[in-house]
């Protein structure tokens, strides 16, 4: 649905980035803060002029769409609300401009669970309510493509769970859903595909399954003799194996790069008492941090 | 058309229009009261001349409707700049990615609002004038002249609101745009008009006065002004010029 290649800005915010989001799937657009996600989405939506390259939605430049609201619905972090306008008023401004019946405003407010707040001024809304209102605005034209920038920001756990179900349902209806986030775990349970960028460059694009296949399985280890075991693990790492040890608490570590059996064997050899030895499977967050440069954001937004 | 409706919705779902309408009514009424009760008395001190017996002066009192033009300019400026201030420009440009269309829709909308406020201002000044003059000895109110004033105010306020929209599109910071406009109208243009009045008549305020044909009220007494039709063209020219400049410069900027 979206095929996009571009570089942008005096500061190289996005460099030669290409990816596609497919209909019927939720695509997670991931990267640390300042990696260029928002800039990319703004280029896609015609708000920012790319230095070079083109972006397309459903085969068209966004600016050439005759009635964009009916094709693409978008929420952007910095998109604002007039504090003195009611939620319904905010949406009716959009329904008017998009030649939609103004009753559509109440329909989408119901969809996002804001019916009760329809007549209230947005100035008094919480961040979570604003996110819902932004989502309602994106849905006004019943678009086939949803582009949501950090939609989970400011939502409480209940809201996030609701959002997951909501996005899943939209994708199951055959829509294209592109969701950005700087926290993989936030969208991990929702997305089918992932596009990961770092410092404006594409790092990984593919299905979530492909990503987990490339993932690192970890083992949680608890022991009162942590230092002894650590030394042994580090010695193992020194001998060439790719072992990564992260301390969790004074008696607990996460080990990546070794199987549980191997760690157990090592512990036996070193005569270390173990209290726990649990394989925890793929740690996507660790993989994510590794792919994006250890969570150390570089460059400009 | 749908975009104009959207712009009307924007302005009617906030308080700005209400406040500026109140300001327009209050200022028009105040000016009438000053013209009826203060100025003639002050003049009376030295002589027996009663200005209220002068038909031209009575016409001038009705022309007080044009005195609140500055609020109309501000209305247009706020109409555009509040989109940037509250970042609603994002959703505006998402629905209408062809940005100059937004400017045109706003221009049309605010021109209509300007005309409506012009009608309100005229109604106010007429009613207050008739009440204020009712116990005074005065020259008759000429209906034809009154209608001319009405036409001038409607036209002037309509175009002036459009000028405000264009200025707001060019200077996106709301405070800067309003302060800049006030400084221009009240200080810079006033000075230019006093010292080099052949330039002054070509400036926006001069053109506005030409449309209003109320030079005495705005303190431009004696200085020459353009014919009304030329004033309309020049004022409209400023609105279009600023609008085109904005389209070429500020309107295309990235929304981040």
XYZ file of C-alpha atoms in Angstrom:
557
model
C 0.000 0.000 0.000
C 2.694 2.401 0.917
C 5.876 2.476 -1.058
C 8.199 5.189 -0.038
C 11.755 6.239 -0.685
C 13.191 9.423 0.564
C 15.859 11.463 2.128
C 15.020 14.563 4.049
C 16.290 17.724 5.540
C 19.373 19.710 6.341
C 19.848 17.258 9.130
C 19.639 13.855 7.596
C 16.465 12.756 9.388
C 15.551 9.951 7.012
C 18.010 8.437 4.563
C 17.002 6.468 1.552
C 14.240 4.624 3.334
C 11.908 2.245 1.526
C 9.203 0.026 2.821
C 5.682 -1.137 2.132
C 2.739 -1.760 4.432
C 0.241 -4.387 3.277
C -3.567 -4.370 3.432
C -5.111 -6.629 6.026
C -2.053 -6.471 8.233
C -0.901 -4.357 11.126
C 2.568 -3.047 10.430
C 4.636 -1.780 13.331
C 6.911 1.100 12.412
C 9.552 1.015 15.071
C 12.594 2.943 16.090
C 13.995 4.858 19.060
C 12.965 8.448 19.673
C 14.563 10.682 17.083
C 15.050 7.908 14.565
C 12.899 9.632 11.937
C 9.565 7.849 12.342
C 7.429 10.949 12.664
C 9.277 12.682 9.835
C 8.683 9.682 7.601
C 4.978 9.618 8.393
C 4.681 13.358 7.832
C 6.310 13.000 4.415
C 3.867 10.245 3.645
C 0.960 12.499 4.608
C 2.089 15.473 2.558
C 2.852 17.617 5.604
C 6.593 17.559 5.050
C 8.217 17.891 1.654
C 10.829 15.166 1.130
C 14.239 16.308 -0.057
C 14.100 13.520 -2.570
C 12.086 10.411 -3.168
C 8.377 9.827 -3.273
C 5.721 8.430 -1.001
C 2.501 6.852 -2.111
C -0.704 5.772 -0.497
C -2.702 3.284 -2.513
C -0.663 4.208 -5.574
C -1.169 7.971 -5.266
C 0.770 10.871 -3.877
C -1.177 11.933 -0.770
C -1.488 15.499 -2.046
C -3.109 14.244 -5.244
C -5.874 12.337 -3.465
C -9.221 13.996 -4.272
C -10.694 13.275 -0.842
C -7.862 12.064 1.391
C -10.068 11.540 4.457
C -11.856 8.705 2.655
C -8.556 6.990 1.795
C -6.198 7.602 4.692
C -6.872 8.302 8.341
C -3.956 9.545 10.362
C -3.087 10.562 13.884
C 0.086 12.486 14.542
C 1.674 13.276 17.865
C 1.768 17.019 17.505
C -1.592 17.342 15.809
C -3.542 19.709 17.914
C -6.984 20.585 19.104
C -8.432 23.988 19.756
C -8.919 23.879 23.543
C -12.198 25.788 23.326
C -13.771 23.450 20.798
C -15.810 20.438 21.836
C -14.876 16.926 20.732
C -17.899 16.872 18.458
C -17.064 20.322 17.080
C -13.509 19.236 16.317
C -14.777 16.266 14.326
C -17.495 18.222 12.547
C -14.886 20.660 11.262
C -13.386 17.610 9.539
C -16.670 16.072 8.369
C -17.572 19.410 6.786
C -14.257 19.747 4.968
C -14.464 16.134 3.771
C -18.097 16.550 2.618
C -19.316 13.957 5.090
C -22.582 14.144 7.043
C -21.959 15.831 10.388
C -23.702 12.939 12.161
C -20.592 10.920 11.362
C -18.864 12.736 14.247
C -21.017 11.016 16.862
C -20.556 7.656 15.148
C -16.781 7.754 15.406
C -16.930 9.130 18.935
C -18.928 6.023 19.828
C -16.326 3.837 18.101
C -13.554 5.178 20.335
C -15.679 5.288 23.488
C -15.937 9.047 23.796
C -19.721 9.431 23.434
C -20.065 10.830 26.944
C -17.428 13.483 26.283
C -18.806 14.567 22.889
C -20.043 17.945 24.120
C -17.085 18.707 26.372
C -14.269 21.082 25.478
C -11.062 19.410 24.434
C -9.080 21.742 26.705
C -10.149 19.599 29.663
C -9.258 16.262 28.068
C -6.597 13.911 29.405
C -3.822 12.725 27.105
C -5.594 9.409 26.731
C -8.835 11.098 25.700
C -6.966 13.228 23.183
C -5.458 10.074 21.697
C -8.926 8.624 21.355
C -10.245 11.804 19.796
C -7.334 11.848 17.337
C -8.178 8.254 16.468
C -11.823 9.209 15.974
C -10.707 11.974 13.604
C -8.684 9.432 11.627
C -11.747 7.202 11.291
C -14.147 9.879 10.127
C -13.861 9.096 6.405
C -13.917 5.317 6.971
C -10.491 5.050 5.276
C -8.826 1.887 4.030
C -5.473 2.986 5.403
C -4.749 3.998 8.985
C -1.474 5.689 9.863
C -1.045 6.164 13.574
C 1.943 7.856 15.176
C 2.541 6.578 18.707
C -1.161 5.949 19.348
C -0.473 4.183 22.629
C 1.220 7.210 24.233
C -0.767 8.398 27.184
C -3.141 5.447 27.198
C -3.571 3.481 30.409
C -3.078 -0.320 30.284
C -6.788 -0.773 29.727
C -6.656 1.716 26.880
C -3.687 -0.048 25.313
C -5.512 -3.383 25.455
C -8.516 -1.733 23.837
C -6.301 -0.181 21.154
C -4.768 -3.577 20.333
C -8.155 -5.123 19.765
C -9.254 -2.113 17.813
C -6.292 -2.167 15.427
C -6.577 -5.912 14.976
C -10.241 -5.529 14.053
C -9.428 -2.817 11.481
C -6.772 -5.010 9.874
C -9.144 -7.972 9.833
C -11.565 -5.811 7.875
C -8.894 -5.656 5.208
C -7.497 -2.254 6.046
C -3.853 -1.333 6.069
C -2.732 -0.314 9.533
C 0.629 1.335 10.107
C 1.477 2.029 13.741
C 4.626 3.712 14.938
C 6.138 3.173 18.337
C 9.453 3.544 20.114
C 8.653 0.599 22.363
C 8.459 -2.742 20.622
C 6.738 -4.479 23.520
C 3.901 -1.972 23.216
C 2.929 -3.242 19.769
C 4.513 -6.709 19.863
C 1.195 -8.420 20.528
C -0.605 -6.547 17.771
C 1.640 -6.310 14.754
C 1.975 -8.766 11.897
C 4.859 -7.027 10.204
C 7.605 -4.823 11.493
C 9.649 -2.080 9.924
C 12.501 -1.034 12.168
C 14.505 2.102 11.539
C 17.382 3.687 13.357
C 18.979 7.059 12.665
C 16.780 7.442 9.624
C 17.877 4.200 8.026
C 16.036 0.955 7.539
C 17.344 -1.749 9.856
C 14.849 -4.535 9.408
C 11.624 -5.088 7.509
C 9.594 -8.254 7.460
C 7.029 -10.244 9.333
C 7.147 -10.476 13.080
C 7.808 -14.205 12.692
C 10.937 -13.538 10.680
C 12.089 -11.151 13.340
C 11.544 -13.570 16.201
C 13.315 -16.244 14.181
C 16.335 -14.003 14.221
C 15.777 -13.287 17.890
C 17.897 -14.090 20.868
C 16.617 -16.595 23.378
C 17.538 -15.844 26.932
C 17.815 -17.713 30.174
C 16.947 -16.302 33.554
C 19.383 -17.450 36.238
C 19.119 -16.917 39.987
C 21.984 -17.854 42.240
C 23.457 -16.690 45.571
C 26.919 -17.026 44.034
C 26.325 -14.598 41.223
C 29.885 -13.346 40.892
C 31.344 -16.820 40.510
C 28.857 -17.711 37.797
C 29.356 -14.406 36.048
C 33.096 -14.929 35.952
C 32.556 -18.357 34.459
C 30.123 -17.013 31.867
C 32.462 -14.217 30.951
C 35.287 -16.715 30.581
C 33.029 -18.672 28.251
C 32.338 -15.456 26.324
C 36.064 -14.831 26.112
C 36.552 -18.226 24.453
C 34.631 -17.069 21.397
C 30.979 -17.904 22.084
C 28.589 -14.956 21.767
C 27.392 -14.649 25.338
C 25.649 -11.650 26.802
C 25.043 -11.287 30.527
C 22.745 -8.666 31.996
C 22.341 -8.236 35.736
C 18.720 -7.918 36.786
C 19.029 -7.881 40.584
C 21.771 -8.824 43.114
C 20.986 -12.503 42.686
C 19.533 -12.629 39.192
C 20.959 -12.368 35.677
C 19.682 -12.769 32.134
C 21.973 -14.743 29.889
C 21.762 -14.666 26.119
C 23.766 -16.818 23.751
C 23.816 -20.009 25.832
C 21.217 -22.716 26.240
C 19.858 -23.455 29.719
C 21.573 -26.860 29.671
C 24.919 -25.259 28.892
C 24.547 -22.836 31.781
C 23.527 -25.667 34.095
C 26.595 -27.593 33.020
C 28.802 -24.598 33.632
C 27.266 -24.078 37.069
C 27.896 -27.711 37.990
C 31.504 -27.456 36.864
C 32.016 -24.328 38.942
C 30.016 -25.792 41.826
C 27.595 -22.864 41.833
C 24.272 -23.298 43.621
C 21.354 -22.444 41.288
C 17.925 -21.267 42.487
C 16.427 -20.768 39.076
C 17.284 -21.612 35.506
C 14.460 -20.603 33.165
C 14.566 -20.223 29.406
C 12.482 -17.130 28.634
C 12.468 -17.426 24.875
C 12.996 -14.610 22.475
C 13.490 -11.230 23.977
C 12.298 -8.936 21.237
C 13.076 -5.863 23.245
C 16.733 -6.862 23.511
C 16.804 -7.609 19.819
C 15.167 -4.308 19.108
C 17.704 -2.434 21.183
C 20.520 -4.293 19.520
C 19.200 -3.561 16.026
C 18.670 0.089 16.755
C 22.041 0.659 18.336
C 21.451 -0.138 22.002
C 18.680 2.372 22.510
C 21.110 5.232 22.117
C 19.232 7.672 19.947
C 21.383 9.622 17.545
C 20.580 12.278 15.009
C 17.644 14.598 14.936
C 13.944 13.962 14.937
C -18.142 25.004 -0.658
C -17.651 22.225 1.862
C -14.418 23.884 2.913
C -16.148 27.203 3.504
C -18.678 25.347 5.658
C -15.792 23.798 7.569
C -14.268 27.245 8.120
C -17.611 28.538 9.408
C -17.734 25.583 11.754
C -14.252 26.384 13.003
C -15.104 29.978 13.803
C -18.516 29.260 15.303
C -17.204 26.554 17.631
C -14.858 28.974 19.391
C -15.319 32.244 21.255
C -13.202 34.620 19.174
C -16.015 35.716 16.885
C -18.289 36.457 19.826
C -15.695 38.655 21.548
C -14.815 40.548 18.387
C -18.509 41.104 17.641
C -18.971 42.561 21.095
C -15.886 44.724 20.595
C -17.208 45.922 17.228
C -20.599 46.858 18.662
C -19.074 48.573 21.701
C -16.520 50.518 19.690
C -19.027 51.677 17.079
C -21.415 52.840 19.803
C -18.635 54.558 21.719
C -17.511 56.473 18.643
C -21.033 57.660 17.927
C -21.442 58.839 21.502
C -18.127 60.715 21.374
C -19.029 62.339 18.061
C -22.470 63.401 19.246
C -21.785 64.542 22.786
C -18.141 65.468 23.019
C -16.804 66.951 19.836
C -19.539 69.530 19.112
C -19.456 70.757 22.712
C -15.688 71.144 22.619
C -16.030 73.098 19.428
C -18.839 75.156 20.922
C -16.603 76.729 23.511
C -15.164 79.352 21.244
C -18.094 79.967 18.963
C -21.790 79.476 18.471
C -21.355 76.942 15.699
C -23.236 73.692 16.412
C -21.650 70.961 14.319
C -24.760 68.821 14.682
C -26.525 71.221 12.357
C -24.005 70.419 9.634
C -25.331 67.560 7.408
C -21.770 66.472 6.594
C -21.020 66.068 10.297
C -24.169 64.004 10.839
C -23.123 61.759 7.972
C -19.786 61.474 9.640
C -21.413 60.224 12.838
C -23.039 57.359 10.945
C -19.636 56.630 9.466
C -18.455 55.660 12.949
C -19.504 52.158 11.862
C -16.185 51.999 10.048
C -14.162 52.805 13.148
C -14.002 49.196 14.338
C -12.143 48.025 11.236
C -9.128 47.009 13.317
C -11.192 44.253 14.992
C -12.039 42.887 11.569
C -8.366 42.756 10.629
C -7.626 40.951 13.891
C -10.484 38.509 13.272
C -8.915 37.499 9.970
C -5.442 37.220 11.483
C -6.684 35.029 14.346
C -8.686 32.891 11.916
C -5.485 31.872 10.193
C -2.877 31.990 12.953
C -4.905 30.071 15.542
C -4.555 27.038 13.266
C -0.803 27.225 13.723
C -1.035 28.171 17.365
C -3.152 25.161 18.308
C -1.624 22.934 15.615
C -5.045 22.259 14.130
C -3.322 23.124 10.850
C -2.197 19.489 10.813
C -5.704 18.095 10.554
C -6.706 20.946 8.224
C -3.925 20.065 5.774
C -4.602 16.338 6.200
C -8.154 16.834 4.939
C -7.091 19.419 2.345
C -3.522 18.731 1.252
C -3.732 21.336 -1.508
C -2.932 24.163 0.857
C -3.788 27.272 -1.191
C -7.389 26.005 -1.186
C -7.440 26.397 2.579
C -6.343 30.002 2.199
C -9.017 30.676 -0.419
C -11.754 29.045 1.688
C -10.683 31.105 4.683
C -10.578 34.259 2.564
C -14.146 33.688 1.391
C -15.381 32.748 4.863
C -13.817 35.714 6.607
C -14.927 38.111 3.871
C -18.502 36.982 4.572
C -17.945 37.310 8.319
C -16.405 40.744 7.774
C -19.452 41.851 5.805
C -21.735 40.490 8.536
C -19.819 42.411 11.182
C -19.968 45.462 8.926
C -23.757 45.172 8.900
C -23.769 44.812 12.677
C -21.482 47.831 13.059
C -23.681 49.918 10.761
C -26.830 48.855 12.578
C -25.210 49.780 15.889
C -23.998 53.169 14.744
C -27.348 53.986 13.135
C -29.440 53.010 16.135
C -27.131 54.740 18.595
C -26.978 57.843 16.384
C -30.775 58.073 16.149
C -31.120 57.659 19.904
C -28.327 60.101 20.693
C -29.632 62.734 18.294
C -33.247 62.379 19.353
C -32.991 65.135 21.951
C -30.552 67.285 20.037
C -31.073 69.938 17.454
C -29.554 68.406 14.362
C -29.411 68.342 10.581
C -31.573 65.570 9.019
C -30.048 62.150 8.421
C -29.756 61.597 4.681
C -30.936 58.080 3.855
C -29.059 57.887 0.553
C -25.807 58.829 2.243
C -26.529 56.320 5.002
C -26.948 53.569 2.430
C -23.676 54.585 0.807
C -21.988 54.275 4.183
C -23.549 50.842 4.662
C -22.247 49.709 1.284
C -18.785 51.062 2.061
C -18.621 49.374 5.449
C -19.794 46.002 4.094
C -17.259 46.068 1.277
C -14.398 47.472 3.358
C -14.847 45.004 6.220
C -15.207 42.063 3.837
C -11.931 42.838 2.074
C -10.160 43.829 5.295
C -10.964 40.465 6.904
C -9.475 38.786 3.824
C -6.368 40.965 4.256
C -6.185 39.694 7.858
C -6.317 36.069 6.713
C -3.516 36.670 4.227
C -1.392 38.487 6.796
C -1.945 35.592 9.202
C -0.871 33.124 6.538
C 2.287 35.138 5.930
C 3.110 35.737 9.600
C 2.145 32.485 11.275
C 2.970 33.531 14.829
C -0.290 34.911 16.221
C 1.189 37.448 18.602
C 3.691 38.693 16.029
C 0.991 39.014 13.388
C -1.429 40.944 15.620
C 1.214 43.199 17.145
C 2.742 43.759 13.723
C -0.626 44.694 12.231
C -1.428 47.076 15.100
C 1.961 48.754 14.913
C 1.576 49.105 11.161
C -1.941 50.536 11.211
C -1.692 52.727 14.310
C 1.893 53.945 14.115
C 3.762 53.380 10.858
C 0.954 54.107 8.452
C -0.313 57.003 10.543
C 3.148 58.583 10.439
C 3.598 57.984 6.723
C 0.181 59.502 6.079
C 0.979 62.606 8.092
C 4.367 63.236 6.495
C 4.005 61.882 2.943
C 0.305 61.627 2.304
C 0.643 60.845 -1.413
C 2.127 57.478 -0.314
C -0.321 57.092 2.528
C -3.355 56.846 0.298
C -1.865 53.811 -1.458
C -1.198 51.921 1.783
C -3.720 49.382 3.157
C -5.201 51.796 5.694
C -5.461 54.507 3.046
C -7.205 52.140 0.674
C -9.516 51.078 3.513
C -10.466 54.703 4.120
C -11.085 55.128 0.414
C -13.600 52.266 0.552
C -15.157 53.592 3.750
C -15.007 57.225 2.588
C -14.810 58.353 6.187
C -11.554 60.205 6.400
C -12.651 62.525 9.164
C -13.550 59.745 11.556
C -10.208 58.026 11.186
C -8.355 61.264 11.719
C -7.195 61.508 8.137
C -8.865 64.875 7.852
C -7.904 66.866 4.818
C -5.520 64.346 3.344
C -6.541 63.205 -0.099
C -7.736 59.630 -0.642
C -8.304 57.409 -3.631
C -11.717 57.153 -5.286
C -13.800 54.374 -3.747
C -13.438 52.011 -6.706
C -9.673 52.442 -6.734
C -9.648 51.855 -2.979
C -11.484 48.559 -3.469
C -8.962 47.447 -6.074
C -5.931 48.460 -4.006
C -7.215 46.877 -0.794
C -8.170 43.688 -2.594
C -4.752 43.813 -4.230
C -3.070 43.764 -0.804
C -5.174 40.771 0.274
C -4.285 38.867 -2.887
C -0.626 39.947 -2.799
C -0.133 38.809 0.803
C -2.020 35.615 0.002
C 0.208 34.831 -2.977
C 3.353 35.648 -0.995
C 2.136 33.349 1.781
C 1.429 30.573 -0.742
C 4.940 30.925 -2.119
C 6.721 31.217 1.211
C 5.096 30.287 4.505
C 2.167 28.152 3.418
C 4.379 25.516 1.813
C 6.590 25.095 4.853
C 6.802 21.728 6.525
C 4.287 21.097 9.270
C 6.243 19.463 12.071
